[in-house]
Short mmCIF file of N, CA and C in Angstrom, two decimals:
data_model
loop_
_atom_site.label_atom_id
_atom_site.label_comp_id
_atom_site.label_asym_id
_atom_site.label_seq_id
_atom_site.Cartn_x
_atom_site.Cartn_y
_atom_site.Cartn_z
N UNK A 1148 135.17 -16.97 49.04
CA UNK A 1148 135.57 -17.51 47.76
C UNK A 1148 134.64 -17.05 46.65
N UNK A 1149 133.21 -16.86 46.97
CA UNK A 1149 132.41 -16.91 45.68
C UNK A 1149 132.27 -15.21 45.55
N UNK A 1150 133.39 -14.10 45.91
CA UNK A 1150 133.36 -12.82 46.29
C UNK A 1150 134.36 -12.58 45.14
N UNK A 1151 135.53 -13.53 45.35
CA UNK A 1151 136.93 -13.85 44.23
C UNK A 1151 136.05 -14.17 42.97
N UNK A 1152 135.44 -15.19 42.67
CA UNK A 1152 134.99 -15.58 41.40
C UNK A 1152 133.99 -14.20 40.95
N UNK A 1153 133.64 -13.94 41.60
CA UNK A 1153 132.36 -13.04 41.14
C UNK A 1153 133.16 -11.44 40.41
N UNK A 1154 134.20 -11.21 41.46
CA UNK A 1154 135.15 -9.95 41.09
C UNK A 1154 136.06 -10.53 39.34
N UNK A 1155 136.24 -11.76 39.64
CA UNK A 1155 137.14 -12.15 38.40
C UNK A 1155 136.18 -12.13 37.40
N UNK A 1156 135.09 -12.97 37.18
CA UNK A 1156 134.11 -12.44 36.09
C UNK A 1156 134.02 -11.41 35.46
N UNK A 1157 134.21 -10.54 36.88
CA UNK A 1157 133.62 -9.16 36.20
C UNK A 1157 134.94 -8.61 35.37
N UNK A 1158 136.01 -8.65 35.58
CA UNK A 1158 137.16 -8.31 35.06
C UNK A 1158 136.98 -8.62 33.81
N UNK A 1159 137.03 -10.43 33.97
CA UNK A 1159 136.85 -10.89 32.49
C UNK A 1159 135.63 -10.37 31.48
N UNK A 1160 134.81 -10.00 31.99
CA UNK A 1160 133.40 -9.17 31.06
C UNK A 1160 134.02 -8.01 30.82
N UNK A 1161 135.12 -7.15 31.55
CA UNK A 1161 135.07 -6.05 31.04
C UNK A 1161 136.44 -5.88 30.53
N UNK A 1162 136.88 -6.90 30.45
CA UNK A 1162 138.30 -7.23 29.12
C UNK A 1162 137.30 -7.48 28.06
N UNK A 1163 136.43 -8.07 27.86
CA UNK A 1163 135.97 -8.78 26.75
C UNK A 1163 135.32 -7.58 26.02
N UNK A 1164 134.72 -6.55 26.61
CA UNK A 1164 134.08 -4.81 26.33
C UNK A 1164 135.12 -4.69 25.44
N UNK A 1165 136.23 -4.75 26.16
CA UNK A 1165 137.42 -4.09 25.64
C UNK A 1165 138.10 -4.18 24.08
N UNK A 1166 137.70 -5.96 24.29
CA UNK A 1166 138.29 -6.16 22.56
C UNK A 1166 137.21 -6.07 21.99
N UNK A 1167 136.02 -6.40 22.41
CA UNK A 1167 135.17 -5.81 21.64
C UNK A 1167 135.25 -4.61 20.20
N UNK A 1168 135.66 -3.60 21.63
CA UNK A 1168 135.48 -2.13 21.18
C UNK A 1168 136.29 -2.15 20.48
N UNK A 1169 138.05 -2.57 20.58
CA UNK A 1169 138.85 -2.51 19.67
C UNK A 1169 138.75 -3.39 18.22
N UNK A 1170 138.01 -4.40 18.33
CA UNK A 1170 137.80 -4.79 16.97
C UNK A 1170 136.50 -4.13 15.92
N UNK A 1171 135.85 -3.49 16.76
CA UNK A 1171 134.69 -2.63 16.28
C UNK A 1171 135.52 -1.02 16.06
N UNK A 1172 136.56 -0.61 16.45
CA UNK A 1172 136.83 1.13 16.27
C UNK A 1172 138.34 1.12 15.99
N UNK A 1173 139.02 1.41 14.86
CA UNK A 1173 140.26 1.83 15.19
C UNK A 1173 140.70 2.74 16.22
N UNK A 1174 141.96 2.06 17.09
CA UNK A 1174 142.11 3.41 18.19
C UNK A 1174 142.64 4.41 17.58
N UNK A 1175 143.56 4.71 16.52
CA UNK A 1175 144.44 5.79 16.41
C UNK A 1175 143.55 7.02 15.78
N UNK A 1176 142.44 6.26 14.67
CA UNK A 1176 141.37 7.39 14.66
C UNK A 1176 140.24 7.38 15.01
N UNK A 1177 139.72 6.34 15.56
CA UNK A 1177 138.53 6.32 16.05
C UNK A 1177 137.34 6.08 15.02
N UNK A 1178 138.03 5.46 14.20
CA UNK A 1178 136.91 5.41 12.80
C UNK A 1178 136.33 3.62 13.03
N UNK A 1179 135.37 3.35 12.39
CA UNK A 1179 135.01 1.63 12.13
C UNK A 1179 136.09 1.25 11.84
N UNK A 1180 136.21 -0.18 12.08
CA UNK A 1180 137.25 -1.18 11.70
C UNK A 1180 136.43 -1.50 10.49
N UNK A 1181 137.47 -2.41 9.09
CA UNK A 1181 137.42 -2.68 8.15
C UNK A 1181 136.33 -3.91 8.27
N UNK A 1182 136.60 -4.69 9.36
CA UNK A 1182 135.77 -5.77 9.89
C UNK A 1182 133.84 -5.05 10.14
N UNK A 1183 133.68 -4.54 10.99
CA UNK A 1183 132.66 -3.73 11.35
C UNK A 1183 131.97 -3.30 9.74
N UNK A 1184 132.74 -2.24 8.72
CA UNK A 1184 132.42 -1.73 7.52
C UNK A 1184 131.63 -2.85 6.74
N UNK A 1185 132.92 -3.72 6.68
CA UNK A 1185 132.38 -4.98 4.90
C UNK A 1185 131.02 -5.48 6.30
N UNK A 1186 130.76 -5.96 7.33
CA UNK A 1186 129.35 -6.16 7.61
C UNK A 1186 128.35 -5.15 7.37
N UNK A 1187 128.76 -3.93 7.87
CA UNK A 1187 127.84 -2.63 7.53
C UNK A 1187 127.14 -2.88 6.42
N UNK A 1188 128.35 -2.56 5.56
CA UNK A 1188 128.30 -2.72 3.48
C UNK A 1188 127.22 -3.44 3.18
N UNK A 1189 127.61 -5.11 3.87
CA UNK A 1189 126.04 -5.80 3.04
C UNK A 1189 125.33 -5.17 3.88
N UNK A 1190 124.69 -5.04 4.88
CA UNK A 1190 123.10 -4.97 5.34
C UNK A 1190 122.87 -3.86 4.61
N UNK A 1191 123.65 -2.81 4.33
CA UNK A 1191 123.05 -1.24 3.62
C UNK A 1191 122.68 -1.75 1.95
N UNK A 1192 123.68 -2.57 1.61
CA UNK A 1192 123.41 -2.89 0.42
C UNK A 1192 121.95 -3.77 0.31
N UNK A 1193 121.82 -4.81 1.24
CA UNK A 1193 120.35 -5.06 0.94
C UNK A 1193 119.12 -4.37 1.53
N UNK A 1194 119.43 -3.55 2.36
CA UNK A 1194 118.27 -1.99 2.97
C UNK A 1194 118.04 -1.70 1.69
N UNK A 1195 119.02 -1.00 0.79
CA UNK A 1195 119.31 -0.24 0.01
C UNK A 1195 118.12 -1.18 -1.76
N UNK A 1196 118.14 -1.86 -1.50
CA UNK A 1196 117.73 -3.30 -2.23
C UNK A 1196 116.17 -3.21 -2.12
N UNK A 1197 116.17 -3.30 -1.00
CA UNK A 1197 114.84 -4.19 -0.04
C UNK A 1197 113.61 -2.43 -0.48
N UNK A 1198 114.62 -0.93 -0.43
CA UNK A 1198 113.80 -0.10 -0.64
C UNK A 1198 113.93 0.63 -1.81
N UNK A 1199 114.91 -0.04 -2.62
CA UNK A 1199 114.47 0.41 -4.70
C UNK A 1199 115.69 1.56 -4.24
N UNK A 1200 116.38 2.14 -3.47
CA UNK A 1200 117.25 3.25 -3.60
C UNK A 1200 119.25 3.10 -3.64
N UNK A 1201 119.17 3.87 -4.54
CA UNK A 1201 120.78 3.63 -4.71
C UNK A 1201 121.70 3.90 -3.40
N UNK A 1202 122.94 2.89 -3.48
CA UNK A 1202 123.55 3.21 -2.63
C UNK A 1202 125.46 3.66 -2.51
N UNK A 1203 126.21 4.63 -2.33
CA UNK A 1203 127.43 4.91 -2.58
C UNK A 1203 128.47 4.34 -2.04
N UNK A 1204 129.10 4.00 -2.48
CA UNK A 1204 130.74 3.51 -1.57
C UNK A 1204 131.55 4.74 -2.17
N UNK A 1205 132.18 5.23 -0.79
CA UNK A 1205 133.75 6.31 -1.11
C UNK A 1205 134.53 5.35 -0.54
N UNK A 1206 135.69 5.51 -1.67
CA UNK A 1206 136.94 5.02 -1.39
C UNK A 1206 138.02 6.25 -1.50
N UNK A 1207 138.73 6.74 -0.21
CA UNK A 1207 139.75 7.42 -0.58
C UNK A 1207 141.12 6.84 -0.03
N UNK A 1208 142.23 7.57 -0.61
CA UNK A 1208 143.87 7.00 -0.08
C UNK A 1208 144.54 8.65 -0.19
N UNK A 1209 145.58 9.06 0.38
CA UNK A 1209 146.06 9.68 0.72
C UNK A 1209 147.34 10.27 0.19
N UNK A 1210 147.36 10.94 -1.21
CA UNK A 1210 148.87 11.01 -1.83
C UNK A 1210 149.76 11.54 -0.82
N UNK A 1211 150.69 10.70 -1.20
CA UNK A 1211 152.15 11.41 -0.44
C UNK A 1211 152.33 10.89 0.91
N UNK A 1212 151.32 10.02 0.92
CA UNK A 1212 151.80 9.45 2.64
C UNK A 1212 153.03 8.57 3.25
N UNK A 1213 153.02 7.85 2.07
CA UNK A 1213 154.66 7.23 2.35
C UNK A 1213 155.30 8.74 2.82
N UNK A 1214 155.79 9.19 1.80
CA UNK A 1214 157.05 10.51 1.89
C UNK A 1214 156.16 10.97 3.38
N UNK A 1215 155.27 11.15 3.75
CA UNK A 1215 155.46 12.24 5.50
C UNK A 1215 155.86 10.98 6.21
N UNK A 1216 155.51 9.68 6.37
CA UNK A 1216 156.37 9.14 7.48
C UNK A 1216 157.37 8.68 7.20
N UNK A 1217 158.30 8.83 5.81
CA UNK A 1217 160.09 8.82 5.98
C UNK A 1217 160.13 9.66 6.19
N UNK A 1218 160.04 10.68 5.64
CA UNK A 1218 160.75 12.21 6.05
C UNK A 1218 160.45 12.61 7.44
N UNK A 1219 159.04 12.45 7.77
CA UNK A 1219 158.93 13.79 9.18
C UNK A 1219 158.50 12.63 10.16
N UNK A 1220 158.35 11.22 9.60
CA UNK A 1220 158.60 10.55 11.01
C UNK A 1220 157.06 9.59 11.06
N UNK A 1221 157.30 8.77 11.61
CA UNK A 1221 155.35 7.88 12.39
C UNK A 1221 154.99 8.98 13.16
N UNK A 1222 155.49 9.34 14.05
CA UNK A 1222 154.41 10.34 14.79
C UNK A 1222 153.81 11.53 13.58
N UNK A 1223 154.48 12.40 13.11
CA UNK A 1223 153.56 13.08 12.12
C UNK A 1223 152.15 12.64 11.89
N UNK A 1224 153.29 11.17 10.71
CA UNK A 1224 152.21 10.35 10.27
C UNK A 1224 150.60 9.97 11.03
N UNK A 1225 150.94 10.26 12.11
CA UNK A 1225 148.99 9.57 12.92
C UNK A 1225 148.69 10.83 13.36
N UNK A 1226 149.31 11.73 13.19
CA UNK A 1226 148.62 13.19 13.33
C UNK A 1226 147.87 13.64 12.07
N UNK A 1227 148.61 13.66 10.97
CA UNK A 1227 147.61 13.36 9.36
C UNK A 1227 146.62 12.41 9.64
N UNK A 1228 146.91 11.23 9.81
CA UNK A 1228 145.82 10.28 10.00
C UNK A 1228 144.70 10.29 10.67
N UNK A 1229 145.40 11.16 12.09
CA UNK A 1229 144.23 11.68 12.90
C UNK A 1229 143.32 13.12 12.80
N UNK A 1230 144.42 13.92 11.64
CA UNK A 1230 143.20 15.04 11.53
C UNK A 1230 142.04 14.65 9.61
N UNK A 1231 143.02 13.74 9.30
CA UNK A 1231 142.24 12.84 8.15
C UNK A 1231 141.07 12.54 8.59
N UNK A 1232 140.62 11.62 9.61
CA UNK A 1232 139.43 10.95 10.41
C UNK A 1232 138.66 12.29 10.72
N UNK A 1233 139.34 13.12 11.70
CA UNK A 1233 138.36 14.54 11.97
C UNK A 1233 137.65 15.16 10.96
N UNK A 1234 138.94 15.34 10.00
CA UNK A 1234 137.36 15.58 8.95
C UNK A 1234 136.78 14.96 8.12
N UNK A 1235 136.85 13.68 7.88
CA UNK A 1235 136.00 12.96 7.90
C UNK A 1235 134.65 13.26 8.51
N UNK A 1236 134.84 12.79 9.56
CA UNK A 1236 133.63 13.15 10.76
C UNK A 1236 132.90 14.77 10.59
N UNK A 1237 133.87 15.65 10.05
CA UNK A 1237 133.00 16.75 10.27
C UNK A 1237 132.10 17.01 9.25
N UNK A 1238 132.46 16.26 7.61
CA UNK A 1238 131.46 16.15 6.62
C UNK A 1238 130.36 15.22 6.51
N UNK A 1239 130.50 14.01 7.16
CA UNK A 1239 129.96 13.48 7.32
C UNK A 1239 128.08 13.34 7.96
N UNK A 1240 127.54 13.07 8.54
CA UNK A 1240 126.85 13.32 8.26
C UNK A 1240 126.49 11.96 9.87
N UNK A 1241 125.24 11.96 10.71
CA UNK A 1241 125.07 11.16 11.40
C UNK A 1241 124.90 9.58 11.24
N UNK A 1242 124.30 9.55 10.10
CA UNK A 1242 123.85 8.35 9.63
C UNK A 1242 124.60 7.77 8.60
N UNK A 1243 126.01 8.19 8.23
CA UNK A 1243 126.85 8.17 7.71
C UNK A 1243 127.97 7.22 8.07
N UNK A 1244 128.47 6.06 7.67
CA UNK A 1244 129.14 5.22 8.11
C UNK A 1244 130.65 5.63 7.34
N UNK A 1245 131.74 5.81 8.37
CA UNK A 1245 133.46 5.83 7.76
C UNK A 1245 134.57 5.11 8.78
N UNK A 1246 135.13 4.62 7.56
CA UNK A 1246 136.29 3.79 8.27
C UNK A 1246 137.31 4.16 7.77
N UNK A 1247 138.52 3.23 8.72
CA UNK A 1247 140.02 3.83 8.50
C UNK A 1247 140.18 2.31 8.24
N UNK A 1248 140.26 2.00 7.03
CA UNK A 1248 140.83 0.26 6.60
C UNK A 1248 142.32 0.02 6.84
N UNK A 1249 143.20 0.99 7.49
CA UNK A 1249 144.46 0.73 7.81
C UNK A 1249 145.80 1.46 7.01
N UNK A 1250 146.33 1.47 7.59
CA UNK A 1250 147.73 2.43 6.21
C UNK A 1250 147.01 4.14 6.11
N UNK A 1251 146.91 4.45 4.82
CA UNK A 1251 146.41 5.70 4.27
C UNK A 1251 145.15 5.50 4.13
N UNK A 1252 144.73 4.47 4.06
CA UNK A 1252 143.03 3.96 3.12
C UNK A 1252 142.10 3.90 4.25
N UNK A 1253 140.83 4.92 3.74
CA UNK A 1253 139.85 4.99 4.14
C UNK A 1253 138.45 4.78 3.64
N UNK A 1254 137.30 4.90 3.94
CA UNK A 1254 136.08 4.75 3.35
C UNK A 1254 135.17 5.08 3.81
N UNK A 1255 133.93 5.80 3.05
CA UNK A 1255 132.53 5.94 3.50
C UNK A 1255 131.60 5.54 2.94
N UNK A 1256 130.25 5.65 3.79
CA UNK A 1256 129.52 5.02 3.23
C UNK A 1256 128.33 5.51 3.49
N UNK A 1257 128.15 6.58 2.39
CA UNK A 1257 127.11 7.53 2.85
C UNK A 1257 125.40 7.11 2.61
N UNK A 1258 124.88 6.85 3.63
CA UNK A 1258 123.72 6.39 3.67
C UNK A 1258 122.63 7.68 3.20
N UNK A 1259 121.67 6.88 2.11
CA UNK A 1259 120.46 7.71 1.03
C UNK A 1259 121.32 8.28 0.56
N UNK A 1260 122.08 8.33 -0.59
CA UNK A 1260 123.22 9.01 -1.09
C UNK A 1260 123.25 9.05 -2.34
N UNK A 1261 123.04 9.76 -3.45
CA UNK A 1261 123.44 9.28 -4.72
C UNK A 1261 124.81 9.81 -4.79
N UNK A 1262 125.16 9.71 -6.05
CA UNK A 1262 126.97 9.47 -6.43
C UNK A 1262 127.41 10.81 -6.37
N UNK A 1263 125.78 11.76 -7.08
CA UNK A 1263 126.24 13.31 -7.11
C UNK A 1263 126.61 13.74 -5.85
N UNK A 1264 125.46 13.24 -5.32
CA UNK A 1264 125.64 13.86 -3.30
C UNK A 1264 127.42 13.57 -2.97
N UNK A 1265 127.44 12.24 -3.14
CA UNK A 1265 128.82 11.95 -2.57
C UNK A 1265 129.78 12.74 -2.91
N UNK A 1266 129.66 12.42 -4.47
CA UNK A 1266 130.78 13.72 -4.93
C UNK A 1266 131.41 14.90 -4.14
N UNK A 1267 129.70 15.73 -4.38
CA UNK A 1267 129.83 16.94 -3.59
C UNK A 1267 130.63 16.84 -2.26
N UNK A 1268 130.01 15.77 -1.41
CA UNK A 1268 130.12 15.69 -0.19
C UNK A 1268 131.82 15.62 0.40
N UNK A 1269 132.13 14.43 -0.24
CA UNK A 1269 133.75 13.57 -0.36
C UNK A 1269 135.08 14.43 -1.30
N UNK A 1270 134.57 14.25 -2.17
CA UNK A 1270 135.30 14.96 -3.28
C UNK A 1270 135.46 16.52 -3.49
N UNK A 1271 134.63 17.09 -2.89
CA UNK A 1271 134.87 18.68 -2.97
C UNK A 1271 134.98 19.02 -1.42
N UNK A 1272 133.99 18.81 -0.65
CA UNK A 1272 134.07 19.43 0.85
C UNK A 1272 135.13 18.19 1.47
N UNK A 1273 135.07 17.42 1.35
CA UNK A 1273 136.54 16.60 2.46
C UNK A 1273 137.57 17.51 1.94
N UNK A 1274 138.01 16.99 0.42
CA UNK A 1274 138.85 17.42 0.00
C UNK A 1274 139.83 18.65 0.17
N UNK A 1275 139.13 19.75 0.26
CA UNK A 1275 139.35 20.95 0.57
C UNK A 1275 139.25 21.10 1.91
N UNK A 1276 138.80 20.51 2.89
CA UNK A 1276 138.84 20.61 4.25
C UNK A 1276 140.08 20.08 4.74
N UNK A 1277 140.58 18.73 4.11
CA UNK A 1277 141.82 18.42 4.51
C UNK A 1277 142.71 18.80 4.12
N UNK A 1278 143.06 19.91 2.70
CA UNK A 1278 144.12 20.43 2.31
C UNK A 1278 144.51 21.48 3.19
N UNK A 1279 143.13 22.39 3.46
CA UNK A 1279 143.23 23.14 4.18
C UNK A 1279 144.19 22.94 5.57
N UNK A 1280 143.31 22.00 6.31
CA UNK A 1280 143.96 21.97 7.31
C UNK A 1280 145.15 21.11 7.77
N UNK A 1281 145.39 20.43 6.42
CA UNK A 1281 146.96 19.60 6.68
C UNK A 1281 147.87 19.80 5.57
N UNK A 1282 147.91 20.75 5.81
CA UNK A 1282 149.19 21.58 5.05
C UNK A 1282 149.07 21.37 3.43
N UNK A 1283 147.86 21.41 2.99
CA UNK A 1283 148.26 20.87 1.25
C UNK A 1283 147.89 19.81 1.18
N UNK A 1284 147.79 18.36 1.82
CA UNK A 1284 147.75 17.46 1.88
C UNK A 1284 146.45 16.68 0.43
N UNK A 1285 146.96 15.69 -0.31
CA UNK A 1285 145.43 15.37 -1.43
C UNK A 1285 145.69 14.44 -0.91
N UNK A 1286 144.36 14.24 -1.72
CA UNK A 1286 143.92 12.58 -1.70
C UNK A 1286 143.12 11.88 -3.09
N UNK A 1287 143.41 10.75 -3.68
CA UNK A 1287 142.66 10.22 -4.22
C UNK A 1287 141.20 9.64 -3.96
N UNK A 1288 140.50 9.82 -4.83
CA UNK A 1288 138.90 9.47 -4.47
C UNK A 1288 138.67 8.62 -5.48
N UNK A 1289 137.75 7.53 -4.68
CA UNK A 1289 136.67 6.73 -6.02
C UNK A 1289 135.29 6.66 -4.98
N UNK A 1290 134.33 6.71 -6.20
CA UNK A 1290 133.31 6.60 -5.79
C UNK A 1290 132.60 5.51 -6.54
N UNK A 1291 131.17 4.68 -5.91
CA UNK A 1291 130.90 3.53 -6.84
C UNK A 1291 129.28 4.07 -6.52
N UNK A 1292 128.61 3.11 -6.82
CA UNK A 1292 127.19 3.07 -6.60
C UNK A 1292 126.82 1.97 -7.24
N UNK A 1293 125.61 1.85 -6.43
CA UNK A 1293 124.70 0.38 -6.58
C UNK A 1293 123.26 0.89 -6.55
N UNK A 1294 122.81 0.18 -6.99
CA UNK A 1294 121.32 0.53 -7.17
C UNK A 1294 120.75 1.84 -8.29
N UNK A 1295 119.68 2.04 -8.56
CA UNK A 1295 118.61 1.27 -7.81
C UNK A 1295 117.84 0.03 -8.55
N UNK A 1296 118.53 -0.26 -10.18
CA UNK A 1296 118.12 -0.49 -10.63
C UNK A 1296 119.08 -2.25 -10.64
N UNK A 1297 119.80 -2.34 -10.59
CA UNK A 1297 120.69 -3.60 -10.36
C UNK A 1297 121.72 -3.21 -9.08
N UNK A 1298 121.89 -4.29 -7.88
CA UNK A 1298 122.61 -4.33 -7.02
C UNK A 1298 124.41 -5.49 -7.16
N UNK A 1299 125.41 -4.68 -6.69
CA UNK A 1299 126.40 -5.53 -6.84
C UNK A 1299 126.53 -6.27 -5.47
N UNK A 1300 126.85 -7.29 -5.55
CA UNK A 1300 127.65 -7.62 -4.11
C UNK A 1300 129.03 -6.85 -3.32
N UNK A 1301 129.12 -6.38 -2.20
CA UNK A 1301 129.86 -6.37 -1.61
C UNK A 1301 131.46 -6.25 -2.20
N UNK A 1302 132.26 -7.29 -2.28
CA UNK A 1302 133.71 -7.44 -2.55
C UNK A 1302 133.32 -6.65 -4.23
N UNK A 1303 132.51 -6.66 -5.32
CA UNK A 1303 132.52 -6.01 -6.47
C UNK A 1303 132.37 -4.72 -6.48
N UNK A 1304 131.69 -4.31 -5.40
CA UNK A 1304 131.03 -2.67 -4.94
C UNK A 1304 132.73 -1.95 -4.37
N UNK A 1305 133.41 -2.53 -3.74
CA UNK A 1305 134.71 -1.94 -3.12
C UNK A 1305 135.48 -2.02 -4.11
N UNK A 1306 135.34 -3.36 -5.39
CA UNK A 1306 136.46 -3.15 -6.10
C UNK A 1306 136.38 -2.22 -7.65
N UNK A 1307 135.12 -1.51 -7.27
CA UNK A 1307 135.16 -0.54 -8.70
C UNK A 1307 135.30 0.83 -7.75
N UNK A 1308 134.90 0.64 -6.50
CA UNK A 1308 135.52 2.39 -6.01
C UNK A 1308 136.85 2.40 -5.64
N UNK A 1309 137.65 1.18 -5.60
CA UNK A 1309 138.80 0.99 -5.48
C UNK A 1309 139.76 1.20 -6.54
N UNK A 1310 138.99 0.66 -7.73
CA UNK A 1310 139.95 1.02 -9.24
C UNK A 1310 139.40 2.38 -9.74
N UNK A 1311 138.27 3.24 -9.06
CA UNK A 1311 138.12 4.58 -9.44
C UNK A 1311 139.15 5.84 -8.81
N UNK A 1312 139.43 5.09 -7.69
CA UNK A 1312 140.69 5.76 -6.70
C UNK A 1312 141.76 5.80 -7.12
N UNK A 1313 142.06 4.41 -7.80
CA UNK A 1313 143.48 4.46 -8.45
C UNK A 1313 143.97 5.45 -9.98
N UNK A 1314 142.46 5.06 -10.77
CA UNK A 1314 142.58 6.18 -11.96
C UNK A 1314 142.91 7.37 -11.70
N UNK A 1315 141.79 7.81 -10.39
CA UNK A 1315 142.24 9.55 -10.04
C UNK A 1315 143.92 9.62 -9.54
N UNK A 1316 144.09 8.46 -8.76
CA UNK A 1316 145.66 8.59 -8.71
C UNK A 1316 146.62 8.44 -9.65
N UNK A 1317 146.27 7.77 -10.71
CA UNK A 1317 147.26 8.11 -11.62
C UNK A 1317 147.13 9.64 -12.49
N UNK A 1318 145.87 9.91 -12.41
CA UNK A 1318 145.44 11.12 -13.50
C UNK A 1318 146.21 12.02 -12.61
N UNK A 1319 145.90 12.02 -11.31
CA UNK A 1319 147.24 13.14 -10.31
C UNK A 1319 148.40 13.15 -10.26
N UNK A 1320 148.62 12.31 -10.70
CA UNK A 1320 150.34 11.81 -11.43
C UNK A 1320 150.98 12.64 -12.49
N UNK A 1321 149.65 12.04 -13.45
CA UNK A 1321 149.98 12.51 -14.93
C UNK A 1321 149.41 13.62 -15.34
N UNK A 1322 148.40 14.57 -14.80
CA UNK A 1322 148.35 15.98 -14.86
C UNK A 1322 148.79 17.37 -14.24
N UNK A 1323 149.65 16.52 -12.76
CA UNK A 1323 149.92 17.29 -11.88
C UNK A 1323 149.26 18.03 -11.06
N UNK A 1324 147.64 17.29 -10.88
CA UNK A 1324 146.92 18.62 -9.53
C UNK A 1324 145.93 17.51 -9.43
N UNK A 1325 145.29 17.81 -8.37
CA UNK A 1325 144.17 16.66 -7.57
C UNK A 1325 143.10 16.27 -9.13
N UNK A 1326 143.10 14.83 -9.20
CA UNK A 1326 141.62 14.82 -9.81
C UNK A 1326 140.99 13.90 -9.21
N UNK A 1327 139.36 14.26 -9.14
CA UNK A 1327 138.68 13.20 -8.21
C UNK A 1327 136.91 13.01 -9.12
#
């Protein structure tokens, strides 16, 4: 009997791994969960605090993503999504935190970063890495920063790289070519 309990434990410990992992990683790209990030966010934001140095939030979204999964389907769709995340990852950087917040919307969070770095980093090398390799594909970008001289909280830090994302998306609207 105490051979049964001991085998069932273990099951149950390694179901529990399981959601773990899934509430810590999106499966479809393998990026942080949105949950995992906003905790990230504060501790970097008060690291970021605690050592006088500024810190970046990227916010990007994905023009045109509705139109690929009516037209060419959901499966397409998590193949963009999934070579979206790849390069992600390949600009990125080790110490570099990115998530897939769900839908089209993603984020990084480039650790010792100023806004220029990000720029460069997000806005020119993603950018062009994912057009490249997904057929044309843009994206809107916002970028924010905190520090070093006044820190925002959290939910205020996402919601100015969030309304910087949307400007570039409308300016891509209304000029007709990526602006970021």
């Amino acid at each position: 009997m105490w051979y049964v309990t001991r085998a069932l434990k273990q099951r149950v410990a390694e179901r529990m791994a399981e959601i773990e992992k899934i509430s810590r990683i999106v499966p479809l790209t393998g990026l942080l969960s949105r949950r995992i990030l906003a905790q990230t966010l504060l501790r970097e934001i008060r690291m970021a605090e605690c050592n006088g140095r500024a810190l970046c939030w990227v916010y990007f979204d994905l023009d045109g993503f509705k139109g690929i999964n009516d037209t060419r389907g959901l499966e397409r769709g998590d193949v963009v999504l999934t070579g979206v995340a790849d390069c992600l990852r390949m600009v990125s950087r080790n110490v570099d935190f990115a998530s897939h917040l769900g839908g089209d919307e993603f984020f990084a969070l480039p650790t010792d970063s100023t806004e220029a770095l990000a720029h460069s980093v997000y806005c020119v090398c993603l950018a062009e890495l994912v057009s490249r390799r997904l057929d044309g594909l843009r994206m809107s970008i916002g970028i924010a920063q905190t520090g070093p001289s006044v820190y925002d909280e959290p939910g205020t830090l996402i919601l100015r790289a969030d309304a910087t994302g949307y400007n570039a998306k409308r300016l891509t609207k209304e000029i007709g070519r990526a602006h970021v």
